Amino acid sequence: MFKNVIVKRPCRAMVEGITSAPELGKPDYDLALRQHDAYIEALKACGVAVTVLPEDEAFPDSCFVEDTAVLTRKCAIITNPGAASRNGEVEAMIPVIKEFYTEDQIEYIKAPGTLEGGDVMMVGDHFYVGRSARTNEEGIRQFIEILNRYGLTGSEVPLAEVLHLKTGVNYIENDNMLVSGEFIHKLDFEKFNKIIVPEEESYGANCIWVNGTVIVPEGYPTVLDSVKKAGYQTITTDTSEYRKLDGGLSCLSLRF
Ligand code: CIR
């Protein structure tokens, strides 16, 4: 169960955020704010306390707080984002995380290691880590070494097609995993009950489980139907403006 969630308001500069899909156009800032409001309401409906951080115009992508830390039940790991324009985002997160974890529970990924939280998928006490353009071998080595010190485990999952691991695969508890594209046949996930996301709805693979409810992005009917059939309560919320920046539901919060 999650008790807490941290989110950060999108800043006006978000329209200049990193994107691999400029053809989708720039985000509409006012709509993005309304979608963020609805996202916060959806989380609250799942019974978590939501800490809402103010926007920071210095970092266009800073609403995607998931990438700055990995918060586990035993320790908090502050990341070292591989995207240069995002690396400084961690500074503002450290004091916030100190409100929830004691000093001796806070660990850091250090250069030359890089790691972004979007590449980390928690399955109980095991953490799958995507080796991506943002998360490197040394970052993964440090991350697994930290996990092991706390009695947790981790393993590397190479990825080729998507930005972050959770862009394409998400664990929704009870052995159920939403898988799309390159993750459908990965041996790492063989033992799970795989819910296959069709190619045309691949963005919909990025759902989040919050205390028994699965939040699903609006506009992905096959995904929604499959999640409902798997027995979950669902809430849908629109993230169209964040999709334009390769971001989705998981990227917008830290859940712990
Ligand atoms: C970026 O490229 O870093 C942002 N535009 C999107 C980050 C998405 N975060 C995530 O998947 N965890």
GROMACS .gro file of C-alpha atoms and ligand atoms in nm:
model
  268
    1MET     CA    1   0.000   0.000   0.000
    2PHE     CA    2   0.114   0.355  -0.066
    3LYS     CA    3   0.059   0.628   0.192
    4ASN     CA    4   0.223   0.918   0.015
    5VAL     CA    5   0.261   1.067  -0.327
    6ILE     CA    6   0.477   1.360  -0.436
    7VAL     CA    7   0.391   1.558  -0.748
    8LYS     CA    8   0.526   1.883  -0.891
    9ARG     CA    9   0.324   2.138  -1.082
   10PRO     CA   10   0.423   2.176  -1.447
   11CYS     CA   11   0.594   2.505  -1.528
   12ARG     CA   12   0.524   2.730  -1.830
   13ALA     CA   13   0.861   2.627  -1.973
   14MET     CA   14   0.724   2.273  -2.009
   15VAL     CA   15   0.644   2.361  -2.369
   16GLU     CA   16   1.020   2.346  -2.426
   17GLY     CA   17   1.054   2.006  -2.257
   18ILE     CA   18   1.240   1.717  -2.418
   19THR     CA   19   1.042   1.523  -2.674
   20SER     CA   20   1.098   1.245  -2.924
   21ALA     CA   21   0.764   1.323  -3.088
   22PRO     CA   22   0.760   1.688  -3.201
   23GLU     CA   23   0.494   1.592  -3.455
   24LEU     CA   24   0.243   1.577  -3.167
   25GLY     CA   25   0.285   1.953  -3.121
   26LYS     CA   26   0.368   2.160  -2.812
   27PRO     CA   27   0.170   2.102  -2.494
   28ASP     CA   28  -0.114   2.343  -2.416
   29TYR     CA   29  -0.004   2.474  -2.076
   30ASP     CA   30  -0.349   2.559  -1.942
   31LEU     CA   31  -0.482   2.219  -2.040
   32ALA     CA   32  -0.176   2.055  -1.885
   33LEU     CA   33  -0.253   2.233  -1.557
   34ARG     CA   34  -0.614   2.111  -1.564
   35GLN     CA   35  -0.497   1.759  -1.639
   36HIS     CA   36  -0.255   1.785  -1.346
   37ASP     CA   37  -0.542   1.892  -1.118
   38ALA     CA   38  -0.742   1.587  -1.228
   39TYR     CA   39  -0.439   1.362  -1.178
   40ILE     CA   40  -0.404   1.485  -0.819
   41GLU     CA   41  -0.775   1.420  -0.758
   42ALA     CA   42  -0.745   1.067  -0.897
   43LEU     CA   43  -0.456   0.996  -0.661
   44LYS     CA   44  -0.643   1.134  -0.363
   45ALA     CA   45  -0.938   0.911  -0.448
   46CYS     CA   46  -0.698   0.616  -0.400
   47GLY     CA   47  -0.641   0.717  -0.040
   48VAL     CA   48  -0.292   0.868  -0.051
   49ALA     CA   49  -0.172   1.200   0.093
   50VAL     CA   50  -0.049   1.412  -0.198
   51THR     CA   51   0.239   1.658  -0.150
   52VAL     CA   52   0.218   1.915  -0.429
   53LEU     CA   53   0.544   2.097  -0.500
   54PRO     CA   54   0.542   2.434  -0.675
   55GLU     CA   55   0.655   2.466  -1.035
   56ASP     CA   56   1.018   2.544  -1.119
   57GLU     CA   57   1.067   2.742  -1.440
   58ALA     CA   58   1.438   2.656  -1.449
   59PHE     CA   59   1.358   2.296  -1.544
   60PRO     CA   60   1.108   2.241  -1.827
   61ASP     CA   61   1.064   1.869  -1.750
   62SER     CA   62   1.052   1.901  -1.371
   63CYS     CA   63   0.688   1.790  -1.341
   64PHE     CA   64   0.814   1.438  -1.420
   65VAL     CA   65   0.930   1.384  -1.061
   66GLU     CA   66   0.947   1.008  -1.094
   67ASP     CA   67   1.286   1.037  -1.260
   68THR     CA   68   1.454   1.211  -0.967
   69ALA     CA   69   1.428   0.940  -0.701
   70VAL     CA   70   1.336   0.581  -0.626
   71LEU     CA   71   1.147   0.562  -0.298
   72THR     CA   72   1.135   0.215  -0.143
   73ARG     CA   73   0.995   0.091   0.187
   74LYS     CA   74   1.348   0.076   0.325
   75CYS     CA   75   1.541   0.361   0.165
   76ALA     CA   76   1.524   0.655  -0.073
   77ILE     CA   77   1.765   0.658  -0.366
   78ILE     CA   78   1.826   0.997  -0.522
   79THR     CA   79   1.904   0.946  -0.888
   80ASN     CA   80   2.152   1.113  -1.123
   81PRO     CA   81   1.941   1.184  -1.434
   82GLY     CA   82   2.115   1.112  -1.762
   83ALA     CA   83   1.947   1.399  -1.946
   84ALA     CA   84   2.171   1.706  -1.898
   85SER     CA   85   1.882   1.954  -1.887
   86ARG     CA   86   1.718   1.749  -1.611
   87ASN     CA   87   2.016   1.665  -1.392
   88GLY     CA   88   1.970   1.965  -1.162
   89GLU     CA   89   1.610   1.866  -1.081
   90VAL     CA   90   1.729   1.640  -0.800
   91GLU     CA   91   1.853   1.935  -0.588
   92ALA     CA   92   1.502   2.059  -0.516
   93MET     CA   93   1.380   1.707  -0.436
   94ILE     CA   94   1.633   1.624  -0.167
   95PRO     CA   95   1.484   1.846   0.109
   96VAL     CA   96   1.137   1.715   0.027
   97ILE     CA   97   1.249   1.352   0.054
   98LYS     CA   98   1.418   1.434   0.385
   99GLU     CA   99   1.072   1.504   0.524
  100PHE     CA  100   0.985   1.137   0.473
  101TYR     CA  101   1.315   0.950   0.521
  102THR     CA  102   1.590   0.983   0.782
  103GLU     CA  103   1.937   1.092   0.674
  104ASP     CA  104   2.076   0.736   0.706
  105GLN     CA  105   1.806   0.602   0.474
  106ILE     CA  106   1.895   0.835   0.187
  107GLU     CA  107   2.135   0.713  -0.082
  108TYR     CA  108   2.269   0.872  -0.399
  109ILE     CA  109   2.357   0.756  -0.750
  110LYS     CA  110   2.683   0.931  -0.835
  111ALA     CA  111   2.860   1.023  -1.161
  112PRO     CA  112   2.973   0.860  -1.382
  113GLY     CA  113   2.666   0.653  -1.295
  114THR     CA  114   2.337   0.781  -1.434
  115LEU     CA  115   1.989   0.655  -1.355
  116GLU     CA  116   1.636   0.788  -1.399
  117GLY     CA  117   1.342   0.663  -1.194
  118GLY     CA  118   1.134   0.597  -1.504
  119ASP     CA  119   1.371   0.308  -1.569
  120VAL     CA  120   1.293   0.142  -1.237
  121MET     CA  121   0.997  -0.091  -1.191
  122MET     CA  122   0.923  -0.221  -0.842
  123VAL     CA  123   0.786  -0.573  -0.802
  124GLY     CA  124   0.769  -0.633  -0.428
  125ASP     CA  125   1.127  -0.624  -0.303
  126HIS     CA  126   1.275  -0.670  -0.650
  127PHE     CA  127   1.352  -0.379  -0.881
  128TYR     CA  128   1.385  -0.417  -1.257
  129VAL     CA  129   1.609  -0.149  -1.405
  130GLY     CA  130   1.606  -0.053  -1.770
  131ARG     CA  131   1.941   0.013  -1.931
  132SER     CA  132   1.847   0.302  -2.155
  133ALA     CA  133   1.985   0.618  -2.310
  134ARG     CA  134   1.936   0.775  -1.963
  135THR     CA  135   2.043   0.496  -1.727
  136ASN     CA  136   2.390   0.347  -1.770
  137GLU     CA  137   2.571   0.036  -1.657
  138GLU     CA  138   2.751   0.212  -1.371
  139GLY     CA  139   2.424   0.368  -1.249
  140ILE     CA  140   2.265   0.023  -1.242
  141ARG     CA  141   2.565  -0.124  -1.063
  142GLN     CA  142   2.544   0.141  -0.789
  143PHE     CA  143   2.167   0.106  -0.767
  144ILE     CA  144   2.174  -0.273  -0.719
  145GLU     CA  145   2.457  -0.243  -0.469
  146ILE     CA  146   2.247   0.002  -0.263
  147LEU     CA  147   1.939  -0.221  -0.285
  148ASN     CA  148   2.138  -0.523  -0.166
  149ARG     CA  149   2.256  -0.334   0.143
  150TYR     CA  150   1.890  -0.291   0.240
  151GLY     CA  151   1.794  -0.653   0.169
  152LEU     CA  152   1.637  -0.567  -0.166
  153THR     CA  153   1.732  -0.698  -0.511
  154GLY     CA  154   1.758  -0.562  -0.862
  155SER     CA  155   1.822  -0.680  -1.217
  156GLU     CA  156   1.901  -0.512  -1.546
  157VAL     CA  157   1.666  -0.513  -1.843
  158PRO     CA  158   1.820  -0.385  -2.166
  159LEU     CA  159   1.585  -0.180  -2.378
  160ALA     CA  160   1.611  -0.057  -2.731
  161GLU     CA  161   1.293   0.110  -2.846
  162VAL     CA  162   1.144   0.320  -2.569
  163LEU     CA  163   1.262   0.613  -2.353
  164HIS     CA  164   1.228   0.447  -2.013
  165LEU     CA  165   1.151   0.093  -1.895
  166LYS     CA  166   0.809   0.198  -1.767
  167THR     CA  167   0.722   0.360  -2.098
  168GLY     CA  168   0.656   0.003  -2.211
  169VAL     CA  169   0.602  -0.221  -1.909
  170ASN     CA  170   0.425  -0.165  -1.578
  171TYR     CA  171   0.354  -0.394  -1.282
  172ILE     CA  172   0.005  -0.355  -1.140
  173GLU     CA  173   0.046  -0.599  -0.849
  174ASN     CA  174  -0.112  -0.945  -0.805
  175ASP     CA  175   0.134  -1.087  -1.060
  176ASN     CA  176  -0.022  -0.877  -1.336
  177MET     CA  177   0.199  -0.683  -1.574
  178LEU     CA  178   0.106  -0.459  -1.864
  179VAL     CA  179   0.351  -0.526  -2.147
  180SER     CA  180   0.391  -0.364  -2.486
  181GLY     CA  181   0.629  -0.380  -2.781
  182GLU     CA  182   0.978  -0.508  -2.704
  183PHE     CA  183   0.868  -0.628  -2.357
  184ILE     CA  184   0.600  -0.871  -2.468
  185HIS     CA  185   0.847  -1.155  -2.520
  186LYS     CA  186   1.123  -1.062  -2.274
  187LEU     CA  187   1.226  -1.364  -2.066
  188ASP     CA  188   1.261  -1.142  -1.758
  189PHE     CA  189   0.884  -1.112  -1.740
  190GLU     CA  190   0.794  -1.468  -1.839
  191LYS     CA  191   0.661  -1.563  -1.494
  192PHE     CA  192   0.402  -1.285  -1.478
  193ASN     CA  193   0.046  -1.280  -1.597
  194LYS     CA  194   0.108  -1.057  -1.898
  195ILE     CA  195  -0.159  -0.821  -2.018
  196ILE     CA  196  -0.061  -0.748  -2.377
  197VAL     CA  197  -0.104  -0.389  -2.489
  198PRO     CA  198  -0.169  -0.361  -2.864
  199GLU     CA  199   0.073  -0.156  -3.072
  200GLU     CA  200  -0.178   0.120  -3.146
  201GLU     CA  201  -0.239   0.168  -2.772
  202SER     CA  202   0.122   0.132  -2.659
  203TYR     CA  203   0.117   0.462  -2.465
  204GLY     CA  204  -0.155   0.303  -2.250
  205ALA     CA  205   0.097   0.056  -2.105
  206ASN     CA  206   0.195   0.331  -1.863
  207CYS     CA  207  -0.074   0.277  -1.598
  208ILE     CA  208  -0.022   0.305  -1.223
  209TRP     CA  209  -0.150   0.085  -0.942
  210VAL     CA  210  -0.242   0.285  -0.634
  211ASN     CA  211  -0.385   0.087  -0.343
  212GLY     CA  212  -0.595  -0.154  -0.547
  213THR     CA  213  -0.709   0.092  -0.810
  214VAL     CA  214  -0.539   0.119  -1.146
  215ILE     CA  215  -0.523   0.464  -1.299
  216VAL     CA  216  -0.536   0.432  -1.679
  217PRO     CA  217  -0.471   0.712  -1.929
  218GLU     CA  218  -0.786   0.827  -2.106
  219GLY     CA  219  -0.826   0.714  -2.466
  220TYR     CA  220  -0.689   0.357  -2.452
  221PRO     CA  221  -1.005   0.141  -2.454
  222THR     CA  222  -0.838  -0.198  -2.499
  223VAL     CA  223  -0.605  -0.134  -2.208
  224LEU     CA  224  -0.893  -0.012  -1.990
  225ASP     CA  225  -1.100  -0.315  -2.074
  226SER     CA  226  -0.815  -0.558  -2.002
  227VAL     CA  227  -0.738  -0.396  -1.668
  228LYS     CA  228  -1.105  -0.411  -1.568
  229LYS     CA  229  -1.124  -0.775  -1.676
  230ALA     CA  230  -0.824  -0.848  -1.455
  231GLY     CA  231  -1.045  -0.744  -1.165
  232TYR     CA  232  -0.931  -0.392  -1.085
  233GLN     CA  233  -1.122  -0.080  -1.004
  234THR     CA  234  -1.009   0.184  -1.250
  235ILE     CA  235  -0.995   0.561  -1.283
  236THR     CA  236  -0.913   0.719  -1.617
  237THR     CA  237  -0.744   1.053  -1.648
  238ASP     CA  238  -0.625   1.242  -1.954
  239THR     CA  239  -0.250   1.298  -1.997
  240SER     CA  240  -0.253   1.411  -2.361
  241GLU     CA  241  -0.035   1.718  -2.294
  242TYR     CA  242   0.230   1.514  -2.112
  243ARG     CA  243   0.232   1.253  -2.385
  244LYS     CA  244   0.364   1.527  -2.615
  245LEU     CA  245   0.677   1.523  -2.395
  246ASP     CA  246   0.704   1.142  -2.376
  247GLY     CA  247   0.560   1.153  -2.024
  248GLY     CA  248   0.277   0.957  -1.873
  249LEU     CA  249   0.097   0.867  -1.552
  250SER     CA  250   0.391   0.709  -1.372
  251CYS     CA  251   0.634   0.988  -1.460
  252LEU     CA  252   0.419   1.250  -1.288
  253SER     CA  253   0.453   1.118  -0.933
  254LEU     CA  254   0.658   0.940  -0.670
  255ARG     CA  255   0.442   0.687  -0.489
  256PHE     CA  256   0.558   0.532  -0.162
  257CIR     C1  257   1.212   1.350  -2.066
  257CIR     O1  258   1.242   1.327  -2.184
  257CIR     O2  259   1.289   1.333  -1.974
  257CIR     C2  260   1.073   1.402  -2.037
  257CIR     N1  261   1.028   1.481  -2.148
  257CIR     C3  262   0.977   1.287  -2.012
  257CIR     C4  263   1.009   1.209  -1.889
  257CIR     C5  264   0.916   1.095  -1.871
  257CIR     N2  265   0.941   1.030  -1.746
  257CIR     C6  266   0.925   0.901  -1.725
  257CIR     O3  267   0.902   0.823  -1.817
  257CIR     N3  268   0.947   0.857  -1.602
   0.00000   0.00000   0.00000
